[in-house]
Each structure stands twice: as structure tokens, then as C-alpha cells.
Tab-separated table of C-alpha atoms in Angstrom:
chain	number	residue	atom	x	y	z
A	1330	MET	CA	93.685	9.236	-39.106
A	1331	SER	CA	90.541	11.124	-38.176
A	1332	GLU	CA	89.905	14.651	-39.334
A	1333	GLN	CA	90.773	17.441	-36.858
A	1334	ASN	CA	88.470	20.309	-36.028
A	1335	THR	CA	90.406	23.415	-37.209
A	1336	SER	CA	87.797	25.948	-36.242
A	1337	GLY	CA	89.074	26.181	-32.684
A	1338	ALA	CA	88.069	24.938	-29.289
A	1339	GLY	CA	84.678	25.356	-27.755
A	1340	VAL	CA	82.722	24.271	-30.795
A	1341	VAL	CA	79.430	22.671	-29.767
A	1342	PRO	CA	78.897	19.275	-31.441
A	1343	PRO	CA	75.799	18.965	-33.562
A	1344	SER	CA	72.637	17.893	-31.758
A	1345	THR	CA	71.404	14.334	-32.238
A	1346	GLU	CA	67.764	15.320	-31.575
A	1347	PRO	CA	65.420	15.501	-34.574
A	1348	PRO	CA	64.557	18.997	-35.746
A	1349	ARG	CA	61.434	20.521	-34.208
A	1350	THR	CA	59.234	21.323	-37.157
A	1351	THR	CA	56.360	23.785	-37.201
A	1352	ALA	CA	53.883	20.895	-37.210
A	1353	THR	CA	55.567	19.375	-34.136
A	1354	LEU	CA	55.517	22.666	-32.268
A	1355	THR	CA	51.885	23.234	-33.252
A	1356	ALA	CA	50.843	19.759	-32.088
A	1357	GLU	CA	52.653	20.283	-28.771
A	1358	SER	CA	50.921	23.634	-28.287
A	1359	VAL	CA	47.461	22.060	-28.573
A	1360	PRO	CA	45.989	21.275	-25.127
A	1361	ALA	CA	45.791	17.584	-24.313
A	1362	TRP	CA	42.059	17.807	-23.613
A	1363	ARG	CA	41.400	19.126	-27.112
A	1364	ARG	CA	43.473	16.381	-28.730
A	1365	ILE	CA	41.417	13.818	-26.808
A	1366	MET	CA	38.081	15.469	-27.532
A	1367	SER	CA	38.884	15.787	-31.247
A	1368	GLY	CA	39.387	12.025	-31.489
A	1369	SER	CA	36.730	9.327	-31.722
A	1370	VAL	CA	37.145	8.438	-28.039
A	1371	GLY	CA	36.403	11.992	-26.963
A	1372	ARG	CA	33.432	12.335	-29.297
A	1373	ASN	CA	31.888	9.076	-28.112
A	1374	LEU	CA	32.562	10.046	-24.502
A	1375	GLY	CA	30.627	13.255	-25.070
A	1376	LEU	CA	27.719	11.249	-26.483
A	1377	VAL	CA	27.736	8.942	-23.472
A	1378	VAL	CA	27.622	11.947	-21.148
A	1379	ALA	CA	24.735	13.468	-23.131
A	1380	LEU	CA	22.803	10.202	-22.975
A	1381	LEU	CA	23.430	9.873	-19.229
A	1382	VAL	CA	22.171	13.420	-18.687
A	1383	LEU	CA	18.940	12.570	-20.515
A	1384	VAL	CA	18.569	9.384	-18.453
A	1385	ILE	CA	19.019	11.361	-15.229
A	1386	VAL	CA	16.466	13.945	-16.356
A	1387	GLY	CA	14.018	11.167	-17.231
A	1388	ALA	CA	14.588	9.372	-13.926
A	1389	VAL	CA	14.046	12.568	-11.931
A	1390	SER	CA	11.005	13.761	-13.887
A	1391	ALA	CA	9.303	10.339	-14.066
A	1392	PRO	CA	10.790	8.262	-11.221
A	1393	ASP	CA	8.066	5.612	-11.224
A	1394	THR	CA	8.198	4.628	-14.893
A	1395	PHE	CA	11.268	5.879	-16.742
A	1396	LEU	CA	13.841	3.384	-15.433
A	1397	SER	CA	11.510	0.401	-15.603
A	1398	VAL	CA	12.618	-2.485	-17.797
A	1399	SER	CA	9.525	-2.178	-19.970
A	1400	ASN	CA	10.191	1.520	-20.652
A	1401	ILE	CA	13.864	0.918	-21.466
A	1402	LEU	CA	12.830	-1.787	-23.928
A	1403	THR	CA	10.295	0.642	-25.380
A	1404	ILE	CA	13.061	3.192	-25.997
A	1405	LEU	CA	15.229	0.573	-27.693
A	1406	ARG	CA	12.300	-0.673	-29.773
A	1407	GLN	CA	11.502	2.849	-30.946
A	1408	ALA	CA	15.168	3.396	-31.805
A	1409	SER	CA	15.516	0.157	-33.756
A	1410	ILE	CA	13.924	1.091	-37.093
A	1411	ILE	CA	15.498	4.531	-37.394
A	1412	GLY	CA	18.723	2.954	-36.154
A	1413	VAL	CA	18.859	0.438	-38.989
A	1414	VAL	CA	18.333	3.170	-41.596
A	1415	SER	CA	20.963	5.335	-39.885
A	1416	ILE	CA	23.648	2.663	-40.260
A	1417	GLY	CA	23.383	2.777	-44.047
A	1418	MET	CA	23.151	6.573	-43.960
A	1419	THR	CA	26.374	6.721	-41.940
A	1420	LEU	CA	28.367	4.942	-44.642
A	1421	VAL	CA	26.957	7.209	-47.348
A	1422	ILE	CA	27.706	10.414	-45.433
A	1423	ILE	CA	31.221	9.273	-44.472
A	1424	ALA	CA	31.894	8.948	-48.210
A	1425	GLY	CA	30.730	12.538	-48.714
A	1426	GLY	CA	27.236	11.718	-50.003
A	1427	ILE	CA	23.668	12.050	-48.781
A	1428	ASP	CA	20.538	9.920	-49.223
A	1429	LEU	CA	17.222	11.741	-48.917
A	1430	SER	CA	15.218	8.850	-50.347
A	1431	VAL	CA	15.454	6.232	-47.572
A	1432	GLY	CA	12.065	7.069	-46.057
A	1433	SER	CA	10.249	6.854	-49.375
A	1434	VAL	CA	12.132	3.694	-50.364
A	1435	LEU	CA	11.051	2.176	-47.049
A	1436	GLY	CA	7.425	3.023	-47.818
A	1437	LEU	CA	7.682	1.593	-51.336
A	1438	ALA	CA	9.305	-1.622	-50.086
A	1439	SER	CA	6.598	-2.099	-47.449
A	1440	VAL	CA	3.849	-1.645	-50.041
A	1441	VAL	CA	5.370	-3.998	-52.612
A	1442	ALA	CA	5.991	-6.687	-49.970
A	1443	ALA	CA	2.364	-6.392	-48.808
A	1444	LEU	CA	0.799	-6.678	-52.277
A	1445	ALA	CA	-1.776	-9.443	-52.605
A	1446	ALA	CA	0.274	-11.295	-55.233
A	1447	VAL	CA	3.359	-11.290	-53.007
A	1448	GLN	CA	1.388	-12.434	-49.971
A	1449	ASP	CA	-0.211	-15.245	-51.991
A	1450	LEU	CA	3.252	-16.391	-53.057
A	1451	ALA	CA	4.410	-16.188	-49.433
A	1452	ASP	CA	1.434	-18.314	-48.320
A	1453	GLN	CA	2.280	-20.946	-50.932
A	1454	MET	CA	6.019	-21.006	-50.199
A	1455	HIS	CA	7.261	-19.206	-47.058
A	1456	TRP	CA	6.926	-15.750	-45.530
A	1457	ILE	CA	10.610	-15.177	-46.259
A	1458	VAL	CA	9.441	-14.295	-49.783
A	1459	MET	CA	8.024	-11.040	-48.415
A	1460	VAL	CA	11.358	-10.261	-46.770
A	1461	VAL	CA	13.319	-10.959	-49.958
A	1462	ILE	CA	10.970	-8.776	-52.025
A	1463	ALA	CA	11.272	-5.868	-49.583
A	1464	LEU	CA	15.065	-6.130	-49.536
A	1465	ALA	CA	15.187	-6.383	-53.340
A	1466	VAL	CA	13.102	-3.218	-53.712
A	1467	GLY	CA	15.426	-1.387	-51.312
A	1468	VAL	CA	18.601	-2.537	-53.027
A	1469	GLY	CA	17.128	-1.798	-56.465
A	1470	ALA	CA	16.223	1.760	-55.528
A	1471	GLY	CA	19.641	2.228	-53.948
A	1472	LEU	CA	21.398	0.963	-57.069
A	1473	ILE	CA	19.424	3.390	-59.205
A	1474	ASN	CA	20.526	6.200	-56.907
A	1475	GLY	CA	24.116	5.000	-57.068
A	1476	VAL	CA	24.217	4.689	-60.849
A	1477	VAL	CA	22.668	8.124	-61.386
A	1478	ILE	CA	25.079	9.724	-58.917
A	1479	ALA	CA	28.274	7.864	-59.791
A	1480	TYR	CA	27.937	7.380	-63.537
A	1481	GLY	CA	25.363	10.045	-64.390
A	1482	LYS	CA	27.309	12.600	-62.333
A	1483	VAL	CA	24.135	13.990	-60.796
A	1484	VAL	CA	24.577	15.691	-57.414
A	1485	ALA	CA	23.584	13.267	-54.644
A	1486	PHE	CA	21.154	15.758	-53.115
A	1487	MET	CA	19.174	16.098	-56.354
A	1488	ALA	CA	19.345	12.431	-57.364
A	1489	THR	CA	18.055	11.150	-54.029
A	1490	LEU	CA	15.489	13.955	-53.830
A	1491	ALA	CA	14.118	12.732	-57.174
A	1492	MET	CA	14.004	9.175	-55.804
A	1493	LEU	CA	12.232	10.457	-52.686
A	1494	VAL	CA	9.411	11.859	-54.826
A	1495	ALA	CA	9.298	8.979	-57.311
A	1496	ALA	CA	9.349	6.175	-54.727
A	1497	ARG	CA	6.573	7.779	-52.705
A	1498	GLY	CA	4.509	8.221	-55.858
A	1499	LEU	CA	5.048	4.591	-56.899
A	1500	ALA	CA	4.040	3.432	-53.431
A	1501	GLU	CA	0.774	5.373	-53.710
A	1502	ILE	CA	0.103	3.920	-57.173
A	1503	PHE	CA	0.772	0.316	-56.099
A	1504	ALA	CA	-1.255	0.668	-52.908
A	1505	GLU	CA	-4.000	2.693	-54.614
A	1506	ARG	CA	-3.773	5.024	-51.601
A	1507	ARG	CA	-4.941	2.188	-49.342
A	1508	THR	CA	-3.399	0.426	-46.359
A	1509	LEU	CA	-2.435	-3.127	-47.306
A	1510	GLN	CA	-2.913	-5.527	-44.418
A	1511	VAL	CA	-0.433	-8.368	-43.866
A	1512	GLY	CA	-2.301	-11.626	-43.348
A	1513	ASN	CA	0.569	-14.090	-42.919
A	1514	ARG	CA	0.356	-15.057	-39.246
A	1515	ASP	CA	3.744	-16.799	-39.195
A	1516	PHE	CA	5.471	-13.623	-40.357
A	1517	ILE	CA	3.653	-11.486	-37.794
A	1518	GLU	CA	4.413	-13.906	-34.985
A	1519	PHE	CA	8.103	-14.036	-35.894
A	1520	MET	CA	8.421	-10.246	-36.076
A	1521	ASN	CA	6.846	-9.968	-32.611
A	1522	LEU	CA	9.041	-12.568	-30.930
A	1523	ASP	CA	10.939	-11.897	-27.723
A	1524	PHE	CA	14.348	-13.555	-27.647
A	1525	LEU	CA	15.827	-13.652	-24.139
A	1526	GLY	CA	13.195	-11.130	-23.142
A	1527	VAL	CA	14.241	-8.651	-25.839
A	1528	ASP	CA	12.112	-7.707	-28.855
A	1529	ILE	CA	13.270	-9.153	-32.199
A	1530	LEU	CA	13.389	-5.616	-33.659
A	1531	ILE	CA	16.072	-4.678	-31.141
A	1532	TRP	CA	18.096	-7.760	-32.068
A	1533	ILE	CA	17.852	-6.827	-35.747
A	1534	PHE	CA	19.134	-3.324	-34.982
A	1535	ALA	CA	22.005	-4.746	-32.927
A	1536	LEU	CA	22.935	-7.167	-35.728
A	1537	VAL	CA	22.858	-4.484	-38.434
A	1538	ALA	CA	24.909	-2.119	-36.242
A	1539	ALA	CA	27.497	-4.852	-35.576
A	1540	LEU	CA	27.771	-5.677	-39.275
A	1541	GLY	CA	28.072	-1.972	-40.097
A	1542	TRP	CA	30.881	-1.592	-37.545
A	1543	ILE	CA	32.739	-4.554	-39.008
A	1544	VAL	CA	32.364	-3.263	-42.568
A	1545	LEU	CA	33.582	0.223	-41.654
A	1546	ASN	CA	36.430	-0.728	-39.326
A	1547	ARG	CA	37.621	-4.163	-40.376
A	1548	THR	CA	37.306	-4.307	-44.162
A	1549	THR	CA	38.946	-2.745	-47.190
A	1550	PHE	CA	35.514	-1.501	-48.214
A	1551	GLY	CA	35.289	0.572	-45.052
A	1552	ARG	CA	38.769	2.033	-45.435
A	1553	ARG	CA	37.995	2.981	-49.020
A	1554	THR	CA	34.755	4.614	-47.892
A	1555	VAL	CA	36.657	6.872	-45.490
A	1556	ALA	CA	39.304	7.602	-48.133
A	1557	ILE	CA	36.686	8.664	-50.686
A	1558	GLY	CA	35.046	10.969	-48.167
A	1559	GLY	CA	38.386	12.472	-47.164
A	1560	ASN	CA	39.626	13.217	-50.675
A	1561	ARG	CA	37.759	11.820	-53.652
A	1562	GLU	CA	40.437	12.652	-56.228
A	1563	ALA	CA	43.258	11.272	-54.085
A	1564	ALA	CA	41.261	8.063	-53.599
A	1565	ARG	CA	40.856	7.748	-57.383
A	1566	LEU	CA	44.573	8.300	-57.941
A	1567	ALA	CA	45.309	5.649	-55.310
A	1568	GLY	CA	43.525	3.080	-57.474
A	1569	ILE	CA	40.084	3.023	-55.862
A	1570	ASN	CA	37.194	2.648	-58.287
A	1571	VAL	CA	35.293	5.576	-56.810
A	1572	LYS	CA	32.270	5.294	-59.103
A	1573	ARG	CA	31.658	1.615	-58.448
A	1574	HIS	CA	32.232	2.057	-54.715
A	1575	THR	CA	29.757	4.935	-54.588
A	1576	MET	CA	27.156	2.842	-56.385
A	1577	TRP	CA	27.464	0.053	-53.802
A	1578	LEU	CA	27.272	2.507	-50.906
A	1579	TYR	CA	23.856	3.659	-52.070
A	1580	ALA	CA	22.836	0.040	-52.578
A	1581	ILE	CA	23.711	-0.605	-48.932
A	1582	SER	CA	21.656	2.422	-47.904
A	1583	GLY	CA	18.732	1.012	-49.903
A	1584	LEU	CA	19.266	-2.387	-48.265
A	1585	THR	CA	18.955	-0.910	-44.778
A	1586	ALA	CA	15.780	0.876	-45.896
A	1587	GLY	CA	14.437	-2.497	-47.063
A	1588	ILE	CA	15.284	-4.099	-43.715
A	1589	ALA	CA	13.499	-1.259	-41.942
A	1590	ALA	CA	10.485	-1.831	-44.206
A	1591	VAL	CA	10.310	-5.454	-43.040
A	1592	MET	CA	10.472	-4.231	-39.439
A	1593	TYR	CA	7.629	-1.788	-40.123
A	1594	LEU	CA	5.548	-4.576	-41.666
A	1595	GLY	CA	6.053	-6.742	-38.606
A	1596	ARG	CA	5.360	-3.918	-36.178
A	1597	THR	CA	2.249	-2.463	-37.859
A	1598	THR	CA	1.056	-5.595	-39.777
A	1599	ALA	CA	0.452	-3.323	-42.769
A	1600	GLY	CA	2.167	-1.793	-45.762
A	1601	THR	CA	1.359	1.787	-46.705
A	1602	SER	CA	2.851	4.600	-48.733
A	1603	THR	CA	3.022	6.755	-45.581
A	1604	HIS	CA	5.536	4.489	-43.868
A	1605	GLY	CA	8.868	6.225	-43.390
A	1606	THR	CA	7.622	9.769	-43.935
A	1607	LEU	CA	10.451	12.202	-42.998
A	1608	LEU	CA	12.492	9.254	-41.707
A	1609	GLU	CA	15.461	10.441	-43.764
A	1610	LEU	CA	15.645	13.628	-41.704
A	1611	ASP	CA	15.699	11.696	-38.438
A	1612	ALA	CA	18.423	9.408	-39.807
A	1613	ILE	CA	20.597	12.304	-40.959
A	1614	ALA	CA	20.109	14.030	-37.600
A	1615	ALA	CA	21.162	10.911	-35.686
A	1616	VAL	CA	24.237	10.458	-37.879
A	1617	VAL	CA	25.301	14.099	-37.471
A	1618	VAL	CA	24.744	14.087	-33.708
A	1619	GLY	CA	26.774	10.868	-33.632
A	1620	GLY	CA	29.815	12.772	-34.896
A	1621	THR	CA	29.875	11.974	-38.615
A	1622	LEU	CA	31.007	14.955	-40.662
A	1623	LEU	CA	28.500	16.067	-43.290
A	1624	VAL	CA	31.402	16.821	-45.643
A	1625	GLY	CA	32.616	13.226	-45.296
A	1626	GLY	CA	35.881	11.632	-44.273
A	1627	ARG	CA	35.035	10.954	-40.622
A	1628	GLY	CA	32.394	9.055	-38.727
A	1629	THR	CA	31.711	6.012	-36.572
A	1630	ILE	CA	28.944	3.446	-36.322
A	1631	THR	CA	29.215	3.612	-32.529
A	1632	GLY	CA	28.572	7.344	-32.622
A	1633	THR	CA	25.527	6.839	-34.822
A	1634	VAL	CA	24.099	4.277	-32.399
A	1635	PHE	CA	24.501	6.763	-29.557
A	1636	GLY	CA	22.914	9.478	-31.707
A	1637	VAL	CA	19.873	7.279	-32.334
A	1638	LEU	CA	19.596	6.411	-28.624
A	1639	ILE	CA	19.865	10.074	-27.630
A	1640	PHE	CA	16.922	11.054	-29.837
A	1641	ALA	CA	14.860	8.023	-28.776
A	1642	THR	CA	15.511	8.757	-25.099
A	1643	LEU	CA	14.727	12.438	-25.587
A	1644	THR	CA	11.384	11.567	-27.195
A	1645	ASN	CA	10.560	9.185	-24.358
A	1646	VAL	CA	11.378	11.830	-21.736
A	1647	PHE	CA	8.981	14.239	-23.437
A	1648	VAL	CA	6.262	11.591	-23.643
A	1649	GLN	CA	6.715	10.712	-19.976
A	1650	ASN	CA	6.242	14.372	-19.086
A	1651	ASN	CA	3.282	14.916	-21.447
A	1652	LEU	CA	5.083	17.516	-23.541
A	1653	THR	CA	3.849	18.231	-27.057
A	1654	SER	CA	5.503	17.120	-30.267
A	1655	SER	CA	6.165	20.777	-31.060
A	1656	VAL	CA	8.430	21.071	-28.031
A	1657	GLN	CA	10.158	17.847	-29.068
A	1658	ALA	CA	10.816	19.274	-32.532
A	1659	VAL	CA	12.340	22.447	-31.060
A	1660	ALA	CA	14.580	20.429	-28.739
A	1661	LYS	CA	15.746	18.198	-31.599
A	1662	GLY	CA	16.528	21.249	-33.702
A	1663	ILE	CA	18.643	22.743	-30.922
A	1664	ILE	CA	20.539	19.470	-30.473
A	1665	ILE	CA	21.290	19.262	-34.195
A	1666	VAL	CA	22.586	22.850	-34.311
A	1667	VAL	CA	24.781	22.281	-31.244
A	1668	ALA	CA	26.150	19.080	-32.793
A	1669	VAL	CA	27.060	20.842	-36.034
A	1670	LEU	CA	28.709	23.712	-34.131
A	1671	LEU	CA	30.766	21.228	-32.128
A	1672	GLN	CA	31.776	19.486	-35.346
A	1673	GLN	CA	33.022	22.756	-36.786
A	1674	ARG	CA	34.833	23.587	-33.538
A	1675	PHE	CA	36.699	20.326	-33.100
A	1676	SER	CA	37.245	19.389	-36.749
A	1677	ARG	CA	39.302	22.502	-37.488
A	1678	PRO	CA	42.999	22.022	-38.187
A	1679	THR	CA	45.159	22.478	-35.129
A	1680	GLY	CA	47.297	25.082	-36.869
A	1681	ARG	CA	46.571	28.767	-36.919
A	1682	GLY	CA	44.025	30.273	-39.254
């Protein structure tokens, strides 16, 4: 026999709806547009709009040349080298790190690959030897950064700043402050190929970006990278070998610097210690504008690609209109500040405070 309600008639039966917690109420109070804009879709949409605005400005200010196929390919070609470096930088920054040495490592890799001994070996065997040497130098420098940061517990800013100075100095010593010409014609011809009408440098950038996207979004390595950037201690307690992972992240950053060095060699037919000067600043700027948080824990390869294209398009618009590099620098600075302000605005918790 079922129990009787002895408290009298008119008692309202308990509700079957789940309780409305403070978090639920807070989430419901947030405007839909802000929830969309705070996600990756909204951030990438904003980048697309910014890029389209620059394209419109370029088309209006230089109607005869800006939208030509040759000029569009020029923009992509100029974006390719910085784009490759930015892919590796994105992974490092998502994990809460920074790499100030990529420009100097690029210069060092280009010099070592263009040394007479290396070129003689390439002539005897195959020009791929130069590529392997450049990549090895990049990975080696990145591993040194990673070991010093992860196991030596040196702050990433200081460790990579030291590598920036040391790598540039080594490049000057090896090159004896000279420009080393690349004499292997097969290498030069390959690096200046057009495949389906598109420069090989652009294809390399596209391939590196695609591989970076796969690593970040479709592998355990990528998920661990985001976890480390979000909460380093929680990632360690979850069983992630944070030190080893950090070491490999900087190795990847060095690898992309080595790839960029090969692209520089093919584009300029020379190795010099001045290659890649201040390239690290351009890479960091592109990554930040692309929506990656400087404190780590959030970022996308797609956003970085758009960030690189925005800066490359902006530079081309200024060149088309005969504006000075000083004006370009001011405009880039404004864009970076706006990007950081937007990050702070939309990355805040949705609760009060």
C-alpha cells in the first residue's frame, strides 16, 4: 500500500526539472552574440572580416594592380616564410611559452647550410643534404631551448633570448660576416618552381599549416599542448610528462625555423647571418592577431594563418600606395594592441567580476 500524504491537500508535487544553478543562470544571461564571438568560429569570422576590409581598401586604392593574380601570389609568397615560422610559434604559445630565437636560428641554419663544405657534399651527393643540415640545425637549437627551459627551469623568455644572441653570433662567426652564395643550380631551380601556377614556397607554407592543424586538432600531442597551456600543474597531475612535451614543442619551433631557412636560401640564393632579423616579432604578432592567448591554453592554426595573411596584405596595400615603412610599423602596432585588447575583452569569464 502506497504512503499517504498527511500534510493536507494542495501540496505541490516536487518539480522534475533540474535545478537552475548560478552557472546556468550566468550562461543564460550572456548575450548569444558574445558566446559566438568568444568561440573559435567568432574569432576566425572576425579575422575574415578584417582581411576582407584590407582587400577592399587595396582594391579601391590600387584598382589596376591589387587584385591581379600576380599581386595575390606575391602576397602569398611574402606570407609563406613568416607563416611557416608562425605555425611552430603557435604551438609554443598555446602551451604558455614563447620563442624569441626563431629569427636567429633561421639565420644560423641558412649560414650552416650554405657553408662551402656542405655545398661540396651536396654537389657530390644531392642538394637534399643542404635541406637536412638546415633542418638539423633548427631542431638542435630548439632542443637546446627546450632542455634549458623544461629541465633547467629557466624562464622561456630568458632562455630563448640567450639563444637569439648566441645563434646570431654563431652565424656571424661561421659566415665570417660575409654572404655565402648558394651555387647548386638544382636546388635553386627546385625552390623556384611553380606547381599548378603557384610558387613552391606557398605550397610549403600550405603543407606546414595543414600538418600543424592536424597535430593540434587531431592528435594527443595537440590536446596535451592545450592542456599544458591551460593549467600546467593540472596537466602534470593528469599524467602528462610536461617537461618532455615542452622540450619537443621547442624542437618543433626550431624545425619550422629550419624549414624557413631553406625557403630563404631558395628565395635569395644566399645564406647570411642577417636572415630572419626581427622575424620572431612578426611571428608573435601574427599568432596574437590570430587569436592565440599569450598566457596559453587557447589558439588555432587557422587563426594564425589569417593573422599572417592580414599582415602580408597590409604590407602590400602600403607598398601599392607608396607609403613608408614607418607608417607600416605604426599600423602594425595599432593592430597588435587592438588584438590584445580584444583578447582581454572576450577571454574574460562570463561571470561577474
